[in-house]
mmCIF file of C-alpha atoms in Angstrom:
data_model
loop_
_atom_site.group_PDB
_atom_site.id
_atom_site.type_symbol
_atom_site.label_atom_id
_atom_site.label_comp_id
_atom_site.label_asym_id
_atom_site.label_seq_id
_atom_site.Cartn_x
_atom_site.Cartn_y
_atom_site.Cartn_z
ATOM 1 C CA UNK A 1015 48.461 72.680 110.189
ATOM 2 C CA UNK A 1016 49.683 75.640 108.142
ATOM 3 C CA UNK A 1017 47.858 77.192 105.219
ATOM 4 C CA UNK A 1018 50.155 76.393 102.296
ATOM 5 C CA UNK A 1019 48.453 79.072 100.227
ATOM 6 C CA UNK A 1020 50.378 81.671 102.203
ATOM 7 C CA UNK A 1021 53.775 80.133 101.401
ATOM 8 C CA UNK A 1022 56.070 80.060 98.393
ATOM 9 C CA UNK A 1023 57.487 76.789 97.168
ATOM 10 C CA UNK A 1024 61.163 76.753 96.266
ATOM 11 C CA UNK A 1025 60.207 76.630 92.596
ATOM 12 C CA UNK A 1026 58.066 79.786 93.071
ATOM 13 C CA UNK A 1027 60.932 81.756 94.608
ATOM 14 C CA UNK A 1028 63.397 80.483 92.033
ATOM 15 C CA UNK A 1029 61.132 81.631 89.213
ATOM 16 C CA UNK A 1030 60.414 85.040 90.781
ATOM 17 C CA UNK A 1031 64.116 85.793 91.262
ATOM 18 C CA UNK A 1032 65.322 84.002 88.136
ATOM 19 C CA UNK A 1033 67.614 81.679 90.082
ATOM 20 C CA UNK A 1034 67.850 77.902 90.266
ATOM 21 C CA UNK A 1035 66.280 75.737 92.958
ATOM 22 C CA UNK A 1036 69.783 74.424 93.594
ATOM 23 C CA UNK A 1037 70.755 77.918 94.749
ATOM 24 C CA UNK A 1038 68.065 77.803 97.439
ATOM 25 C CA UNK A 1039 69.142 74.298 98.446
ATOM 26 C CA UNK A 1040 72.754 75.521 98.672
ATOM 27 C CA UNK A 1041 71.749 78.487 100.853
ATOM 28 C CA UNK A 1042 69.788 76.098 103.074
ATOM 29 C CA UNK A 1043 72.788 73.808 103.533
ATOM 30 C CA UNK A 1044 74.967 76.831 104.389
ATOM 31 C CA UNK A 1045 72.426 77.911 107.054
ATOM 32 C CA UNK A 1046 72.064 81.195 105.220
ATOM 33 C CA UNK A 1047 68.454 80.961 104.079
ATOM 34 C CA UNK A 1048 66.426 78.079 105.461
ATOM 35 C CA UNK A 1049 62.742 77.498 104.615
ATOM 36 C CA UNK A 1050 60.143 78.340 107.226
ATOM 37 C CA UNK A 1051 58.493 74.997 106.698
ATOM 38 C CA UNK A 1052 59.234 71.633 105.070
ATOM 39 C CA UNK A 1053 56.146 69.504 104.364
ATOM 40 C CA UNK A 1054 55.850 65.744 104.649
ATOM 41 C CA UNK A 1055 56.925 65.334 101.033
ATOM 42 C CA UNK A 1056 60.147 67.267 101.639
ATOM 43 C CA UNK A 1057 59.060 70.396 99.780
ATOM 44 C CA UNK A 1058 60.680 73.593 101.052
ATOM 45 C CA UNK A 1059 58.191 76.379 101.769
ATOM 46 C CA UNK A 1060 58.990 80.038 102.371
ATOM 47 C CA UNK A 1061 56.991 82.844 103.981
ATOM 48 C CA UNK A 1062 56.272 86.273 102.479
ATOM 49 C CA UNK A 1063 58.847 87.791 104.844
ATOM 50 C CA UNK A 1064 61.453 85.412 103.460
ATOM 51 C CA UNK A 1065 60.656 86.582 99.943
ATOM 52 C CA UNK A 1066 62.068 90.010 100.856
ATOM 53 C CA UNK A 1067 65.005 88.534 102.772
ATOM 54 C CA UNK A 1068 66.030 86.548 99.697
ATOM 55 C CA UNK A 1069 65.975 89.800 97.737
ATOM 56 C CA UNK A 1070 68.413 91.311 100.233
ATOM 57 C CA UNK A 1071 70.693 88.265 99.970
ATOM 58 C CA UNK A 1072 70.767 88.407 96.188
ATOM 59 C CA UNK A 1073 71.373 92.174 96.188
ATOM 60 C CA UNK A 1074 74.341 91.772 98.532
ATOM 61 C CA UNK A 1075 75.647 88.873 96.452
ATOM 62 C CA UNK A 1076 75.493 91.084 93.354
ATOM 63 C CA UNK A 1077 77.518 93.730 95.209
ATOM 64 C CA UNK A 1078 80.286 91.185 95.734
ATOM 65 C CA UNK A 1079 79.715 90.189 99.357
ATOM 66 C CA UNK A 1080 80.609 86.624 100.326
ATOM 67 C CA UNK A 1081 78.123 84.355 102.082
ATOM 68 C CA UNK A 1082 79.729 84.776 105.518
ATOM 69 C CA UNK A 1083 79.408 88.562 105.329
ATOM 70 C CA UNK A 1084 75.781 88.232 104.221
ATOM 71 C CA UNK A 1085 75.000 85.809 107.030
ATOM 72 C CA UNK A 1086 76.557 88.109 109.632
ATOM 73 C CA UNK A 1087 74.622 91.032 108.220
ATOM 74 C CA UNK A 1088 71.294 89.183 108.415
ATOM 75 C CA UNK A 1089 71.995 88.251 112.029
ATOM 76 C CA UNK A 1090 72.951 91.804 113.059
ATOM 77 C CA UNK A 1091 70.889 94.182 110.981
ATOM 78 C CA UNK A 1092 71.239 97.712 112.316
ATOM 79 C CA UNK A 1093 71.722 100.992 110.410
ATOM 80 C CA UNK A 1094 75.263 101.260 111.798
ATOM 81 C CA UNK A 1095 76.183 97.719 110.741
ATOM 82 C CA UNK A 1096 74.666 98.303 107.309
ATOM 83 C CA UNK A 1097 76.706 101.464 106.751
ATOM 84 C CA UNK A 1098 79.875 99.785 107.995
ATOM 85 C CA UNK A 1099 79.359 96.805 105.712
ATOM 86 C CA UNK A 1100 78.612 98.933 102.642
ATOM 87 C CA UNK A 1101 81.533 101.304 103.252
ATOM 88 C CA UNK A 1102 83.895 98.355 103.678
ATOM 89 C CA UNK A 1103 82.716 96.827 100.406
ATOM 90 C CA UNK A 1104 82.904 100.183 98.609
ATOM 91 C CA UNK A 1105 86.529 100.572 99.706
ATOM 92 C CA UNK A 1106 87.313 97.037 98.543
ATOM 93 C CA UNK A 1107 85.676 97.529 95.136
ATOM 94 C CA UNK A 1108 87.380 100.911 94.667
ATOM 95 C CA UNK A 1109 90.756 99.241 95.202
ATOM 96 C CA UNK A 1110 89.805 96.525 92.714
ATOM 97 C CA UNK A 1111 88.818 99.161 90.140
ATOM 98 C CA UNK A 1112 92.145 100.953 90.616
ATOM 99 C CA UNK A 1113 94.047 97.697 90.185
ATOM 100 C CA UNK A 1114 92.007 96.723 87.125
ATOM 101 C CA UNK A 1115 92.592 100.161 85.609
ATOM 102 C CA UNK A 1116 96.364 99.820 86.108
ATOM 103 C CA UNK A 1117 96.317 96.356 84.580
ATOM 104 C CA UNK A 1118 94.374 97.648 81.565
ATOM 105 C CA UNK A 1119 96.853 100.518 81.130
ATOM 106 C CA UNK A 1120 99.736 98.027 81.330
ATOM 107 C CA UNK A 1121 98.157 95.776 78.691
ATOM 108 C CA UNK A 1122 97.484 98.762 76.405
ATOM 109 C CA UNK A 1123 101.102 99.840 76.842
ATOM 110 C CA UNK A 1124 102.365 96.385 75.882
ATOM 111 C CA UNK A 1125 100.091 96.322 72.826
ATOM 112 C CA UNK A 1126 101.325 99.770 71.785
ATOM 113 C CA UNK A 1127 104.965 98.750 72.239
ATOM 114 C CA UNK A 1128 104.488 95.622 70.122
ATOM 115 C CA UNK A 1129 102.726 97.648 67.415
ATOM 116 C CA UNK A 1130 105.599 100.164 67.381
ATOM 117 C CA UNK A 1131 108.137 97.364 67.010
ATOM 118 C CA UNK A 1132 106.093 95.758 64.246
ATOM 119 C CA UNK A 1133 105.993 99.047 62.368
ATOM 120 C CA UNK A 1134 109.782 99.535 62.598
ATOM 121 C CA UNK A 1135 111.602 99.489 59.273
ATOM 122 C CA UNK A 1136 115.043 98.271 60.236
ATOM 123 C CA UNK A 1137 116.522 98.956 56.791
ATOM 124 C CA UNK A 1138 115.505 102.626 56.801
ATOM 125 C CA UNK A 1139 116.568 105.717 58.747
ATOM 126 C CA UNK A 1140 113.710 108.057 59.564
ATOM 127 C CA UNK A 1141 113.378 111.388 61.338
ATOM 128 C CA UNK A 1142 110.271 112.175 63.367
ATOM 129 C CA UNK A 1143 109.127 114.446 66.188
ATOM 130 C CA UNK A 1144 108.794 112.953 69.663
ATOM 131 C CA UNK A 1145 107.634 114.435 72.927
ATOM 132 C CA UNK A 1146 110.286 115.023 75.575
ATOM 133 C CA UNK A 1147 111.033 111.836 77.520
ATOM 134 C CA UNK A 1148 112.622 111.170 80.898
ATOM 135 C CA UNK A 1149 114.776 108.302 82.108
ATOM 136 C CA UNK A 1150 116.127 107.105 85.436
ATOM 137 C CA UNK A 1151 119.790 106.079 85.312
ATOM 138 C CA UNK A 1152 121.644 104.008 87.903
ATOM 139 C CA UNK A 1153 125.128 104.518 89.270
ATOM 140 C CA UNK A 1154 127.941 102.509 87.667
ATOM 141 C CA UNK A 1155 127.506 98.772 88.154
ATOM 142 C CA UNK A 1156 130.814 96.903 88.064
ATOM 143 C CA UNK A 1157 130.937 93.790 85.901
ATOM 144 C CA UNK A 1158 133.312 92.291 88.461
ATOM 145 C CA UNK A 1159 130.456 92.086 90.967
ATOM 146 C CA UNK A 1160 128.627 88.775 91.411
ATOM 147 C CA UNK A 1161 125.635 88.376 89.137
ATOM 148 C CA UNK A 1162 123.222 88.524 92.078
ATOM 149 C CA UNK A 1163 124.569 91.905 93.230
ATOM 150 C CA UNK A 1164 124.356 93.315 89.706
ATOM 151 C CA UNK A 1165 120.782 92.106 89.406
ATOM 152 C CA UNK A 1166 119.844 93.681 92.757
ATOM 153 C CA UNK A 1167 121.382 96.985 91.679
ATOM 154 C CA UNK A 1168 119.212 97.022 88.565
ATOM 155 C CA UNK A 1169 116.125 95.985 90.550
ATOM 156 C CA UNK A 1170 116.758 98.832 93.011
ATOM 157 C CA UNK A 1171 116.469 101.351 90.185
ATOM 158 C CA UNK A 1172 113.204 99.883 88.933
ATOM 159 C CA UNK A 1173 111.750 99.686 92.440
ATOM 160 C CA UNK A 1174 112.749 103.300 93.081
ATOM 161 C CA UNK A 1175 110.818 104.318 89.988
ATOM 162 C CA UNK A 1176 107.780 102.364 91.151
ATOM 163 C CA UNK A 1177 107.939 103.907 94.640
ATOM 164 C CA UNK A 1178 107.979 107.377 93.119
ATOM 165 C CA UNK A 1179 105.098 106.518 90.806
ATOM 166 C CA UNK A 1180 107.389 107.436 87.965
ATOM 167 C CA UNK A 1181 107.754 104.176 86.084
ATOM 168 C CA UNK A 1182 105.667 103.948 82.944
ATOM 169 C CA UNK A 1183 106.621 100.500 81.787
ATOM 170 C CA UNK A 1184 109.398 97.978 82.320
ATOM 171 C CA UNK A 1185 109.727 97.295 78.591
ATOM 172 C CA UNK A 1186 111.471 100.641 77.894
ATOM 173 C CA UNK A 1187 114.716 100.028 79.726
ATOM 174 C CA UNK A 1188 118.246 98.933 78.963
ATOM 175 C CA UNK A 1189 121.986 99.267 79.599
ATOM 176 C CA UNK A 1190 124.517 102.034 78.974
ATOM 177 C CA UNK A 1191 128.191 101.205 78.413
ATOM 178 C CA UNK A 1192 130.879 103.904 78.479
ATOM 179 C CA UNK A 1193 133.151 102.073 76.036
ATOM 180 C CA UNK A 1194 133.082 102.720 72.335
ATOM 181 C CA UNK A 1195 131.723 100.151 69.922
ATOM 182 C CA UNK A 1196 135.168 99.604 68.388
ATOM 183 C CA UNK A 1197 136.868 99.030 71.733
ATOM 184 C CA UNK A 1198 134.243 97.108 73.676
ATOM 185 C CA UNK A 1199 135.817 95.838 76.890
ATOM 186 C CA UNK A 1200 133.634 97.414 79.553
ATOM 187 C CA UNK A 1201 134.366 97.279 83.246
ATOM 188 C CA UNK A 1202 130.999 98.695 84.281
ATOM 189 C CA UNK A 1203 127.633 99.757 82.946
ATOM 190 C CA UNK A 1204 124.528 101.677 83.953
ATOM 191 C CA UNK A 1205 120.885 100.617 83.890
ATOM 192 C CA UNK A 1206 118.163 102.992 82.739
ATOM 193 C CA UNK A 1207 114.377 102.926 82.518
ATOM 194 C CA UNK A 1208 111.791 105.318 81.159
ATOM 195 C CA UNK A 1209 109.837 107.413 83.625
ATOM 196 C CA UNK A 1210 107.800 110.612 83.738
ATOM 197 C CA UNK A 1211 108.957 114.032 84.914
ATOM 198 C CA UNK A 1212 107.431 113.651 88.358
ATOM 199 C CA UNK A 1213 109.409 110.481 89.037
ATOM 200 C CA UNK A 1214 112.770 111.690 87.719
ATOM 201 C CA UNK A 1215 115.600 111.381 90.269
ATOM 202 C CA UNK A 1216 117.961 114.353 90.331
#
């Protein structure tokens, strides 16, 4: 017969860690965190040692680890394994931060582009100072080529800019025709896109 005074009920642990009892039940079903003792009434009871283990589980969960990683860690707790696990997660989160930062920059760029277009006064001619800009320009693309080949030629330019880390945004791009406006019967055209100096192809 155990002394129940030395154990935490599920409700006690849930309250101490500000989680739901369902979370403890879920961890039990996943064989991640099982109670030390279940009484005749079906109440889950946890030891003092388990109180600290639950803290470790919740800390790792907050750091973004999945339940399988946490379970493996609890079964093989050594300083080397701990360092390996944390370094792996740090690398993963760093990549996520980089991706999120790029996505935020892309969204900001789109917002800025839309705002610029909204501020355009199409019935006025204005003169303003702009910083020097750089563009990538493709070779001549023949209009006689199949549509797929022309599309791939344009995509090659954009991908080249991405590979060189030179592309700022896809929205600033377009076509260049050699023909004059009054005699518009082009046989070929070029594709261009905005880039920075580092990514400019010479």
